[in-house]
Amino acid sequence: MSHSAMIAPPELDELCVNTLRFLAVDSVQKAKSGHPGLPLGSAAMAYALWDRSLKFNPRDPFWPDRDRFVLSAGHGCALLYALLHVTGFDLPLEELERFRQWGSRTPGHPEFGKTPGVEATTGPLGQGLANAVGMAIAEVALAARFNRPGHQIVDHFTYVLASDGDLEEGISSEAGSEVGHLRLGKLIVLYADNHITIEGSTELAFTEDRTARFAAFGWHVQRIEQSNDIDAVAVALKAAREERDRPSLIAIRTHIGFGSPHKQDTAAAHGEPLGLEEVRLTKEGLGWPVEPLFHIPEEALEHFREAVARGSTAQAEWERRLGAYAEEYPDLAAEFQRVMHQQLPEGWDANLPTFTAAEGPMATRIASGKTITVLGPRLRELMGGSADLAPSTHTNMDGAGNFEPENRAGRNMHFGIREHAMGAILNGMAVHRGLIPFGATFLIFSDYMRPPMRLAAINGLPVIYVFTHDSIAMGEDGPTHQPVEQLVGLRSIPGMVVIRPADANETVAAWRIAIERRDGPVALVLTRQGLPVLDLARYPGIPSGVPLGGYVLADSPPGTRPDIILIATGSEVHLALESQDRLATEGVRARVASLPSTDVFSMQPDRYRDEVLPPGVPLLVIEAGASLGWRSYVGPQIAVIGVDTFGASAPGPVVMQHYGFTVENVCKQAHNLLRQVKEKP
């Protein structure tokens, strides 16, 4: 379904395209910062899309069945801001005049949630293209779940404007291969093939046949040699929309800095203002008035603003269809509204699994899998998978089917060995809404996912990561596969909640946090090896303590103040409990504090944190990961048993013993710490 305007005469089209070009040029020049080259070169193709194909309503940027437009080439955002303003979004001209300034809604790269009409935070190249794959996956998955014969309530396209840089980044190959395999025909990429990157011509480092590459991925590929041929772009878009079994790439030969007499087709047009004199020459060359700045001809604005009535009509027609759908399928309609508003169903967490000591030892990855088995049927919006590791991460949902070309209703995804794309695809699924996306791999390979995880945190996206094989205890695969610095790295991301549960029951509580969190990502960090189960009859504080990030798991004798507090996370909590017992025989009263999430614990009131970790009591941290961060986190009277080097290849218990994760060493370090504290004047 296209969203076509009345086709304007060529002279009006040209006027509109130049309006976009020079709004962008003036924004960049006033800011003395930005990227004018892409807006000058790509304005015509963007106009062809927005004027003749894109389905959107400027008065309701979150209308569920709108087409999605992702500017993967986020450095060209001045063009997007110009489009948003002239088509009637709530983005006043004053915001274009405040481009890249403090507090403006026109930041230096698009930011989801800051600017109406911006669908994704883009900037790191390739991320937007992979986000769009996630959006296209969400569209087809929701359509399979909710559409019924004669009732198409989910029916929209995802469009991308991508640059040479987007295609040069490796993530584009990962995402392009995945979506080609999935045969998602409602993803359409406009590729601004301008042959220029920051260092100069793409001939320096980027010479493969890009169209052949995407054809090999299974894409429908078209090429247009004249970027300013609006009709040709419109025809190619129509052909792309009609190709429902393959994603489409339309390679359009653009000219960066088009119209600039001295900077067109040069790297100088990419990342810096044209300069006042070059702006004047460019405007004069394209027949545009030098003054006033931010000039919008009335005739052009009138044509652009037709988008408001067009969008309102399209949305009203969709709402009429939704009403008819609700009459025939009231339960499905209510469910659709629920998932699109990110609400959880009543009773989703009733009677979640509980485990007893008799069921141990149990790896937390297995406990997680058992929890997913229960959650899957209750939360049909839960959708995800792993980077070719489902048998190890235990993330397959029984009975949910595989998401594949033959089964769009399947909810188990196979991302292949593509962690980077997996992370970005999850972001696209989350920002689309209607799904709770999750992805899984080994903790060590979270390094491949850092860029999209950071963007998930920036965006506040509810994405769940399941990271297993969480420490040197994973054993024989050795230092290349044993995570050391990954925990502290994940914890350092603002807005990321990292949870490393100590056992099966803490794992269930961790999943409850992950499902309920709506304003940011959650990383569940799980063991490969079996662990004892902390029986709720003996440790009743687990369900209420885990949501607080940390709690007293086992205290010193009633009525006594502990001599020392053993802080532990994950598998090391059991070592702390064993050490507490040994220390008691040696005359030391120890408290064991489980801190599954330092991020969440740090958000608690000072009073609560002081209850768990009373000031003045020495602290001994036990965690099979880098010690960086713990001393500043809890103060000077502290020692850390950690891993500040790489692991080694040997059976897990042997590696843990050699690195000091034994009761003997914990007790030794506890006595040393107490002696040091006592000796301090």
XYZ file of C-alpha atoms in Angstrom:
681
model
C 0.000 0.000 0.000
C 1.601 3.275 -1.054
C 0.857 6.686 0.347
C 1.045 8.764 -2.798
C 0.647 12.503 -3.148
C -0.748 14.192 -6.210
C 2.296 14.254 -8.465
C 3.622 17.797 -8.629
C 4.851 19.393 -11.844
C 8.618 19.144 -12.356
C 9.282 22.765 -11.486
C 7.485 22.370 -8.143
C 9.371 19.156 -7.441
C 12.644 21.005 -8.043
C 11.538 23.848 -5.791
C 10.718 21.382 -3.011
C 14.011 19.526 -3.367
C 15.988 22.761 -3.215
C 13.988 23.798 -0.153
C 15.214 20.681 1.601
C 18.774 21.178 0.414
C 19.114 24.713 1.636
C 17.274 24.295 4.911
C 19.927 21.677 5.652
C 22.797 23.816 4.347
C 21.669 26.822 6.400
C 21.279 24.673 9.531
C 24.824 23.347 9.192
C 26.311 26.726 8.332
C 24.650 28.490 11.266
C 25.818 25.776 13.654
C 29.305 25.923 12.115
C 29.156 22.155 12.418
C 27.588 19.259 10.563
C 27.407 17.395 7.275
C 25.982 19.306 4.297
C 27.129 16.887 1.611
C 24.520 14.150 2.007
C 21.530 16.529 2.161
C 22.667 18.260 -1.022
C 23.240 14.973 -2.822
C 20.327 12.923 -1.512
C 17.497 15.437 -1.139
C 15.868 14.415 -4.433
C 15.668 10.702 -3.592
C 14.437 11.462 -0.069
C 11.784 13.766 -1.497
C 10.670 11.085 -3.952
C 10.189 8.684 -1.046
C 8.472 11.072 1.356
C 6.274 12.688 -1.301
C 5.212 9.650 -3.308
C 5.570 6.525 -1.160
C 5.945 7.022 2.576
C 2.826 6.463 4.688
C 2.932 8.687 7.763
C 0.867 11.157 9.751
C 2.763 14.217 11.048
C 0.028 14.770 13.632
C 0.556 11.326 15.168
C 4.189 10.193 14.886
C 3.406 6.944 16.732
C 0.468 5.767 14.635
C 1.073 1.986 14.746
C 0.606 1.268 11.022
C 2.807 4.067 9.680
C 5.704 3.226 7.435
C 9.056 3.456 9.214
C 11.824 5.617 7.781
C 15.327 5.152 9.180
C 18.129 7.531 8.267
C 20.967 5.077 8.729
C 23.339 7.728 7.399
C 22.658 9.705 10.555
C 25.306 12.305 9.804
C 22.893 13.670 7.177
C 20.232 14.408 9.810
C 19.846 18.056 8.741
C 17.962 16.636 5.737
C 15.672 14.608 8.004
C 14.960 17.604 10.211
C 14.083 19.653 7.137
C 11.675 16.930 5.972
C 10.052 16.719 9.398
C 9.541 20.473 9.599
C 8.115 21.064 6.144
C 5.767 18.056 6.244
C 4.192 19.292 9.456
C 5.706 17.411 12.373
C 6.016 19.256 15.677
C 9.454 20.572 14.840
C 9.363 24.377 14.482
C 11.736 26.197 12.183
C 13.442 27.606 15.273
C 14.672 24.100 16.040
C 16.371 23.888 12.641
C 17.993 27.216 13.442
C 19.294 25.684 16.697
C 20.841 22.649 14.990
C 23.397 20.884 17.206
C 22.875 23.301 20.110
C 22.284 22.515 23.776
C 18.695 21.500 24.495
C 17.537 21.598 20.874
C 15.427 18.889 19.279
C 17.843 18.806 16.360
C 20.905 16.997 17.747
C 23.987 16.215 15.683
C 22.732 12.723 14.868
C 19.094 11.570 15.088
C 17.941 10.536 18.554
C 14.811 8.490 19.111
C 12.529 10.136 21.664
C 14.044 13.588 21.262
C 12.677 14.568 17.842
C 9.118 13.765 16.665
C 9.292 11.519 13.622
C 12.753 10.111 14.294
C 12.328 6.326 14.388
C 15.769 5.290 15.637
C 18.948 6.724 17.091
C 21.510 6.510 14.317
C 25.041 7.723 13.912
C 27.336 4.714 14.250
C 27.209 3.592 10.654
C 25.296 0.461 9.754
C 23.272 0.436 12.974
C 20.206 2.066 11.415
C 20.132 -0.397 8.539
C 20.241 -3.310 10.990
C 17.612 -1.610 13.203
C 15.385 -1.483 10.131
C 15.752 -5.251 9.726
C 14.376 -5.589 13.256
C 11.486 -3.268 12.416
C 10.668 -5.318 9.313
C 10.785 -8.507 11.388
C 8.389 -6.963 13.914
C 5.986 -5.902 11.158
C 5.717 -9.333 9.596
C 5.590 -11.113 12.973
C 2.755 -8.905 14.215
C 0.942 -9.237 10.893
C 1.115 -13.020 11.188
C -0.246 -12.895 14.708
C -3.012 -10.343 14.311
C -4.127 -10.017 10.681
C -7.120 -11.997 9.570
C -8.719 -12.449 6.118
C -10.219 -9.119 5.153
C -8.619 -7.393 8.142
C -5.104 -6.085 7.488
C -4.378 -4.009 10.576
C -0.594 -4.484 10.336
C 0.576 -3.582 6.834
C 3.468 -1.180 6.464
C 6.929 -0.873 4.956
C 10.310 -0.070 6.453
C 12.507 2.271 4.439
C 16.160 3.126 4.937
C 18.440 5.795 3.541
C 21.956 4.377 3.730
C 25.372 5.643 2.691
C 28.615 4.104 1.497
C 29.748 4.076 5.123
C 26.707 2.069 6.209
C 27.432 -0.591 3.607
C 31.145 -0.550 4.388
C 30.618 -1.441 8.065
C 30.549 -5.188 8.665
C 27.182 -5.072 10.386
C 25.511 -4.355 7.033
C 26.705 -7.722 5.736
C 25.497 -9.536 8.852
C 22.086 -7.866 8.767
C 21.837 -8.020 4.970
C 22.543 -11.731 4.953
C 20.003 -12.415 7.695
C 17.159 -10.434 6.115
C 17.909 -11.867 2.692
C 17.589 -15.347 4.154
C 14.309 -14.354 5.825
C 12.992 -12.948 2.525
C 11.405 -9.875 4.092
C 10.105 -8.024 1.060
C 8.796 -5.000 2.952
C 12.273 -3.693 3.730
C 13.484 -1.177 1.131
C 16.909 0.492 1.257
C 17.801 3.595 -0.709
C 21.576 3.537 -1.052
C 23.200 6.906 -1.675
C 26.121 5.651 -3.736
C 28.233 8.806 -3.801
C 31.705 7.213 -3.932
C 33.035 9.466 -1.128
C 33.969 8.866 2.506
C 35.841 11.052 4.995
C 39.315 10.190 3.731
C 38.415 10.630 0.071
C 37.193 8.408 -2.731
C 35.777 4.986 -1.915
C 38.424 3.712 -4.341
C 40.807 3.938 -1.377
C 39.262 0.943 0.390
C 35.781 0.035 -0.874
C 35.820 -1.405 -4.358
C 33.642 -4.516 -4.371
C 30.458 -4.601 -6.401
C 27.953 -3.644 -3.720
C 24.889 -4.486 -5.797
C 26.272 -7.945 -6.573
C 26.955 -8.447 -2.900
C 23.363 -7.717 -1.931
C 22.039 -9.770 -4.824
C 24.081 -12.649 -3.426
C 22.373 -12.100 -0.077
C 19.065 -12.694 -1.863
C 18.008 -9.061 -2.282
C 16.096 -7.484 -5.162
C 18.542 -4.918 -6.560
C 17.955 -1.911 -8.809
C 20.316 0.835 -9.954
C 19.588 4.453 -10.860
C 22.353 6.544 -12.410
C 20.705 9.971 -12.074
C 20.053 10.846 -8.441
C 17.921 13.879 -9.287
C 15.531 11.856 -11.447
C 12.587 11.861 -9.052
C 10.352 9.908 -11.407
C 12.959 7.156 -11.790
C 13.293 6.848 -8.014
C 9.496 6.702 -7.671
C 9.278 3.941 -10.288
C 12.017 1.973 -8.529
C 10.224 2.349 -5.200
C 7.027 1.037 -6.762
C 8.864 -1.991 -8.132
C 10.432 -2.564 -4.717
C 7.054 -2.492 -2.989
C 5.695 -5.019 -5.447
C 8.598 -7.409 -4.742
C 7.239 -9.127 -1.625
C 9.648 -12.071 -1.399
C 12.948 -10.200 -1.304
C 14.199 -7.100 0.492
C 15.132 -4.339 -1.938
C 18.253 -2.274 -2.454
C 17.977 0.720 -4.774
C 21.497 1.942 -5.513
C 21.306 5.566 -6.607
C 24.399 7.293 -7.961
C 24.424 10.509 -5.963
C 26.887 13.383 -5.822
C 27.918 14.472 -2.363
C 27.637 18.230 -2.004
C 25.579 18.491 -5.201
C 25.662 21.990 -6.645
C 28.633 23.195 -4.629
C 31.064 24.499 -7.276
C 34.218 23.674 -5.335
C 33.156 20.822 -3.005
C 30.815 18.574 -4.989
C 32.171 15.025 -5.219
C 34.887 15.728 -2.643
C 35.436 14.629 0.939
C 35.376 18.303 1.924
C 31.589 18.265 1.502
C 31.142 15.508 4.065
C 31.797 16.675 7.576
C 32.142 20.443 7.672
C 30.059 23.486 6.679
C 30.460 24.696 3.114
C 31.572 28.137 4.279
C 29.706 31.407 3.692
C 31.170 32.045 0.246
C 30.566 28.490 -0.955
C 26.991 28.621 0.373
C 26.440 31.780 -1.663
C 27.877 30.239 -4.811
C 25.859 27.036 -4.354
C 22.608 28.915 -3.879
C 23.263 31.110 -6.879
C 24.205 28.113 -8.994
C 20.926 26.352 -8.184
C 18.847 29.506 -8.542
C 18.157 29.939 -4.860
C 18.031 33.294 -3.027
C 21.085 33.908 -0.864
C 18.873 35.700 1.669
C 16.863 35.186 3.767
C 18.347 32.178 5.476
C 16.039 29.203 6.068
C 13.904 30.308 3.148
C 10.793 28.200 2.467
C 8.790 29.245 -0.633
C 5.055 29.299 0.091
C 4.286 27.100 -2.895
C 6.724 24.445 -1.679
C 5.449 24.553 1.901
C 1.864 24.232 0.712
C 2.783 21.119 -1.252
C 4.767 19.596 1.614
C 1.948 20.239 4.096
C -0.436 18.158 2.005
C 1.177 15.343 3.991
C -0.912 16.353 7.016
C -4.285 15.806 5.349
C -2.978 12.766 3.490
C -1.694 11.201 6.700
C -4.802 12.025 8.689
C -6.947 10.408 6.001
C -4.778 7.301 5.924
C -4.823 6.967 9.698
C -8.598 7.534 9.858
C -9.071 4.790 7.269
C -6.848 2.472 9.323
C -8.797 3.286 12.490
C -12.014 2.465 10.650
C -10.512 -0.905 9.695
C -9.349 -1.416 13.273
C -12.890 -0.748 14.494
C -14.321 -3.340 12.113
C -11.616 -5.768 13.212
C -12.489 -5.162 16.874
C -16.142 -5.957 16.206
C -15.286 -9.300 14.648
C -12.244 -10.156 16.783
C -12.622 -8.232 20.068
C -10.130 -10.331 22.015
C -7.454 -10.024 19.328
C -8.044 -6.278 19.034
C -7.641 -5.835 22.785
C -4.483 -7.933 22.675
C -3.116 -5.826 19.809
C -3.705 -2.634 21.766
C -2.079 -4.171 24.822
C 1.160 -5.178 23.149
C 1.458 -1.939 21.186
C 1.131 -0.013 24.465
C 3.790 -2.257 26.057
C 1.439 -3.486 28.773
C 1.793 -6.908 30.388
C -1.187 -9.256 30.688
C -2.805 -9.940 34.030
C -1.263 -12.872 35.845
C 1.744 -13.210 33.569
C 4.033 -13.840 36.547
C 1.717 -15.977 38.657
C 3.223 -19.248 39.833
C 6.569 -18.820 38.154
C 8.914 -21.729 38.810
C 10.392 -22.219 42.248
C 13.213 -24.629 42.898
C 14.276 -26.651 45.922
C 17.685 -27.695 47.132
C 16.899 -31.265 46.070
C 16.802 -30.091 42.424
C 20.388 -28.870 42.503
C 22.965 -28.572 41.271
C 21.457 -26.557 38.438
C 23.201 -24.116 36.113
C 21.490 -20.738 36.023
C 21.335 -21.008 32.214
C 19.149 -24.108 32.681
C 16.984 -22.364 35.283
C 16.611 -19.514 32.801
C 15.512 -21.976 30.130
C 12.916 -23.450 32.458
C 11.624 -19.932 33.156
C 11.424 -19.122 29.451
C 9.426 -22.324 28.951
C 6.809 -20.973 31.367
C 6.886 -17.379 30.107
C 6.668 -18.218 26.404
C 3.003 -19.297 26.302
C 1.964 -16.489 28.672
C 3.733 -13.709 26.770
C 3.210 -14.298 23.080
C 5.008 -11.034 22.384
C 8.200 -12.616 23.740
C 10.341 -13.262 20.673
C 14.022 -13.914 20.238
C 16.789 -16.424 19.933
C 20.525 -16.801 19.922
C 23.578 -16.357 17.768
C 23.693 -20.068 16.844
C 23.909 -21.128 20.499
C 20.377 -22.067 21.564
C 21.381 -25.577 22.777
C 23.940 -23.926 25.070
C 22.022 -20.813 26.134
C 18.724 -22.696 26.633
C 16.707 -19.947 24.962
C 14.490 -21.980 22.654
C 10.772 -21.641 23.468
C 9.034 -24.994 23.267
C 6.048 -24.973 20.954
C 6.683 -21.433 19.681
C 7.975 -22.483 16.250
C 10.848 -21.023 14.276
C 10.533 -17.604 12.683
C 11.316 -18.321 9.045
C 9.963 -17.591 5.555
C 7.536 -20.495 5.827
C 6.353 -19.571 9.323
C 6.055 -15.864 10.066
C 4.209 -16.678 13.290
C 7.228 -18.488 14.772
C 8.864 -16.789 17.744
C 12.198 -18.624 17.964
C 14.727 -16.670 15.942
C 17.935 -17.988 14.436
C 20.301 -15.037 14.123
C 23.190 -17.151 12.914
C 26.712 -16.334 14.033
C 25.985 -12.611 13.826
C 26.118 -11.110 17.319
C 26.587 -7.540 16.097
C 23.545 -7.648 13.827
C 21.566 -9.538 16.457
C 21.974 -6.684 18.921
C 20.914 -4.047 16.392
C 18.000 -6.143 15.108
C 16.731 -6.502 18.684
C 16.810 -2.695 18.989
C 14.687 -2.378 15.858
C 12.193 -4.915 17.168
C 11.944 -3.024 20.453
C 11.584 0.443 18.937
C 8.873 -0.832 16.588
C 6.818 -1.933 19.613
C 4.537 -4.931 19.973
C 7.286 -7.384 20.972
C 9.558 -8.170 23.912
C 12.794 -9.069 22.114
C 15.658 -11.095 23.555
C 18.952 -12.373 22.227
C 21.482 -14.804 23.597
C 25.151 -15.693 23.305
C 28.130 -16.436 25.538
C 29.151 -13.523 27.785
C 32.547 -13.257 26.089
C 30.823 -12.535 22.769
C 28.887 -9.640 24.222
C 31.936 -7.704 23.023
C 30.667 -8.148 19.468
C 27.393 -6.510 20.552
C 28.710 -3.447 22.364
C 27.586 -0.797 19.833
C 23.914 -1.835 19.722
C 23.815 -2.478 23.474
C 25.056 1.051 24.072
C 22.405 2.383 21.697
C 19.711 0.339 23.464
C 20.711 2.066 26.689
C 20.776 5.516 25.058
C 17.309 4.874 23.627
C 15.914 3.319 26.809
C 14.823 0.249 24.843
C 13.398 -2.823 26.645
C 15.753 -5.417 25.178
C 16.780 -8.536 27.104
C 20.207 -10.146 26.689
C 20.856 -13.684 27.914
C 24.602 -14.145 28.389
C 25.774 -17.582 29.520
C 29.171 -19.153 30.265
C 29.765 -16.220 32.570
C 33.263 -16.698 34.035
C 36.555 -18.554 34.046
C 34.582 -21.451 35.549
C 33.411 -22.357 32.042
C 36.715 -24.162 31.814
C 38.495 -25.954 29.000
C 37.824 -23.530 26.135
C 40.397 -21.292 27.759
C 41.132 -17.559 27.904
C 39.661 -16.752 24.484
C 36.251 -17.884 25.746
C 36.481 -17.025 29.443
C 35.038 -13.589 30.226
C 36.992 -11.421 32.645
C 36.387 -7.738 31.924
C 32.920 -8.127 30.381
C 30.959 -7.708 33.611
C 32.554 -4.405 34.531
C 32.218 -3.306 30.914
C 28.485 -3.963 30.856
C 28.009 -2.330 34.252
C 29.740 0.791 32.971
C 27.006 1.445 30.378
C 24.615 4.071 31.793
C 21.063 2.739 31.838
C 22.036 -0.914 31.451
C 20.817 -3.224 34.227
C 23.142 -6.204 34.652
C 21.937 -9.132 36.770
C 24.161 -12.067 37.721
C 21.934 -14.416 39.724
C 23.352 -16.802 42.293
C 21.063 -19.736 41.668
C 17.881 -20.950 40.018
C 15.533 -18.956 42.276
C 17.480 -15.723 41.839
C 17.322 -16.411 38.091
C 13.523 -16.503 38.134
C 13.487 -13.201 40.023
C 15.922 -11.771 37.467
C 13.614 -12.702 34.602
C 10.744 -10.955 36.364
C 12.843 -7.753 36.484
C 13.785 -8.119 32.817
C 10.199 -8.563 31.636
C 8.874 -5.678 33.732
C 11.562 -3.175 32.752
C 10.212 -0.819 30.078
C 12.841 1.945 30.074
C 16.094 0.226 29.242
C 17.934 -3.022 28.496
C 18.652 -5.866 30.909
C 21.566 -8.297 30.711
C 21.122 -11.656 32.447
C 24.537 -13.190 33.156
C 24.292 -16.934 33.706
C 26.503 -19.904 34.506
C 27.450 -22.889 32.451
C 28.213 -25.003 35.538
C 25.701 -26.390 37.987
C 25.151 -24.542 41.264
C 23.389 -25.504 44.491
C 19.808 -24.240 44.707
C 19.119 -21.714 47.467
C 15.953 -23.148 48.937
C 13.308 -20.482 49.526
C 12.333 -22.168 52.779
C 15.797 -21.387 54.142
C 16.414 -18.164 52.214
C 12.984 -16.469 52.019
C 14.494 -13.069 51.193
C 15.343 -13.954 47.577
C 12.103 -12.859 45.842
C 12.067 -9.479 47.587
C 15.841 -8.998 47.692
C 16.768 -9.550 44.051
C 14.551 -6.667 42.791
C 16.516 -4.368 45.127
C 19.793 -5.399 43.488
C 21.322 -6.664 46.716
C 20.228 -8.071 50.053
C 21.367 -9.934 53.141
C 21.272 -13.595 52.201
C 22.773 -15.072 55.375
C 23.552 -12.988 58.448
C 25.771 -13.255 61.463
C 24.143 -14.713 64.599
C 21.000 -12.874 65.754
C 21.684 -9.769 67.826
C 25.324 -9.493 66.695
C 27.047 -7.039 64.410
C 29.057 -8.797 61.694
C 32.837 -8.548 61.859
C 33.030 -8.715 58.070
C 30.659 -8.802 55.116
C 31.251 -11.197 52.253
C 29.799 -9.634 49.098
C 29.342 -12.014 46.187
C 27.536 -12.309 42.885
C 26.507 -15.295 40.811
C 28.282 -18.570 41.371
C 30.573 -17.067 44.017
C 27.636 -16.586 46.418
C 27.868 -20.288 47.270
C 31.562 -19.927 47.979
C 30.713 -17.046 50.318
C 28.172 -19.187 52.178
C 30.682 -22.007 52.638
C 33.289 -19.521 53.796
C 30.842 -17.995 56.274
C 30.484 -21.382 57.923
C 34.269 -21.886 58.075
C 34.840 -18.390 59.474
C 32.295 -19.028 62.210
C 34.429 -21.944 63.449
C 37.403 -19.559 63.450
C 35.652 -16.981 65.614
C 34.669 -14.550 62.852
C 31.060 -13.406 62.481
C 30.407 -12.946 58.754
C 27.405 -11.693 56.821
C 26.821 -12.833 53.239
C 25.329 -10.213 50.942
C 24.202 -11.329 47.517
C 24.456 -8.482 45.003
C 22.984 -9.849 41.765
C 22.753 -6.329 40.322
C 25.099 -3.586 41.447
C 23.262 -1.235 39.061
C 19.918 -1.734 40.778
C 21.457 -1.773 44.259
C 23.107 1.595 43.633
C 19.663 3.062 42.854
C 18.323 2.188 46.318
C 18.080 4.767 49.126
C 21.185 5.241 51.255
C 19.299 3.903 54.249
C 18.646 0.555 52.617
C 22.181 0.208 51.300
C 23.521 0.992 54.771
C 21.293 -1.738 56.201
C 22.819 -4.291 53.868
C 26.373 -2.916 54.065
C 26.662 -1.060 57.387
C 29.318 1.679 57.305
C 32.490 0.722 59.089
C 32.205 -3.022 58.578
C 35.034 -4.408 56.394
C 33.957 -5.802 53.048
C 35.400 -8.707 51.098
C 34.127 -8.998 47.532
C 34.203 -12.373 45.774
C 33.545 -12.287 42.045
C 35.153 -14.246 39.211
C 35.698 -11.156 37.088
C 37.780 -7.991 36.968
C 38.031 -6.210 40.329
C 37.879 -2.778 38.690
C 35.033 -0.761 40.128
C 34.464 -2.549 43.404
C 36.749 -0.381 45.572
C 35.206 2.873 44.440
C 31.783 1.295 44.735
C 31.873 0.356 48.410
C 34.726 2.274 50.002
C 38.247 1.889 51.380
C 37.807 -0.968 53.875
C 37.601 -3.587 51.202
C 39.451 -6.443 49.591
C 38.543 -8.126 46.333
C 39.057 -11.696 45.219
C 38.736 -11.269 41.470
C 40.378 -12.032 38.148
C 42.641 -9.294 36.847
C 44.344 -11.343 34.180
C 43.070 -13.660 31.470
C 41.875 -17.182 32.173
C 43.441 -20.518 31.342
C 42.506 -23.740 29.622
C 41.647 -26.427 32.176
C 38.565 -27.912 33.792
C 36.486 -25.184 35.419
C 37.019 -26.243 39.059
C 40.755 -26.396 38.481
C 40.833 -22.892 36.990
C 38.746 -21.493 39.856
C 41.057 -23.087 42.417
C 44.192 -21.696 40.785
C 42.685 -18.202 40.755
C 41.895 -18.315 44.462
C 38.197 -19.105 44.485
C 38.378 -21.540 47.384
C 37.094 -21.512 50.948
C 40.685 -21.550 52.202
C 41.627 -18.435 50.255
C 38.440 -16.563 51.127
C 39.044 -17.201 54.834
C 42.690 -16.241 54.505
C 41.806 -12.973 52.766
C 39.104 -12.266 55.343
C 41.577 -12.612 58.210
C 44.131 -10.470 56.359
C 41.557 -7.726 55.824
C 40.435 -7.786 59.447
C 44.064 -7.595 60.593
C 44.790 -4.635 58.285
C 41.724 -2.772 59.507
C 42.638 -3.421 63.133
C 46.211 -2.232 62.595
C 45.171 1.060 61.013
C 45.552 3.958 63.449
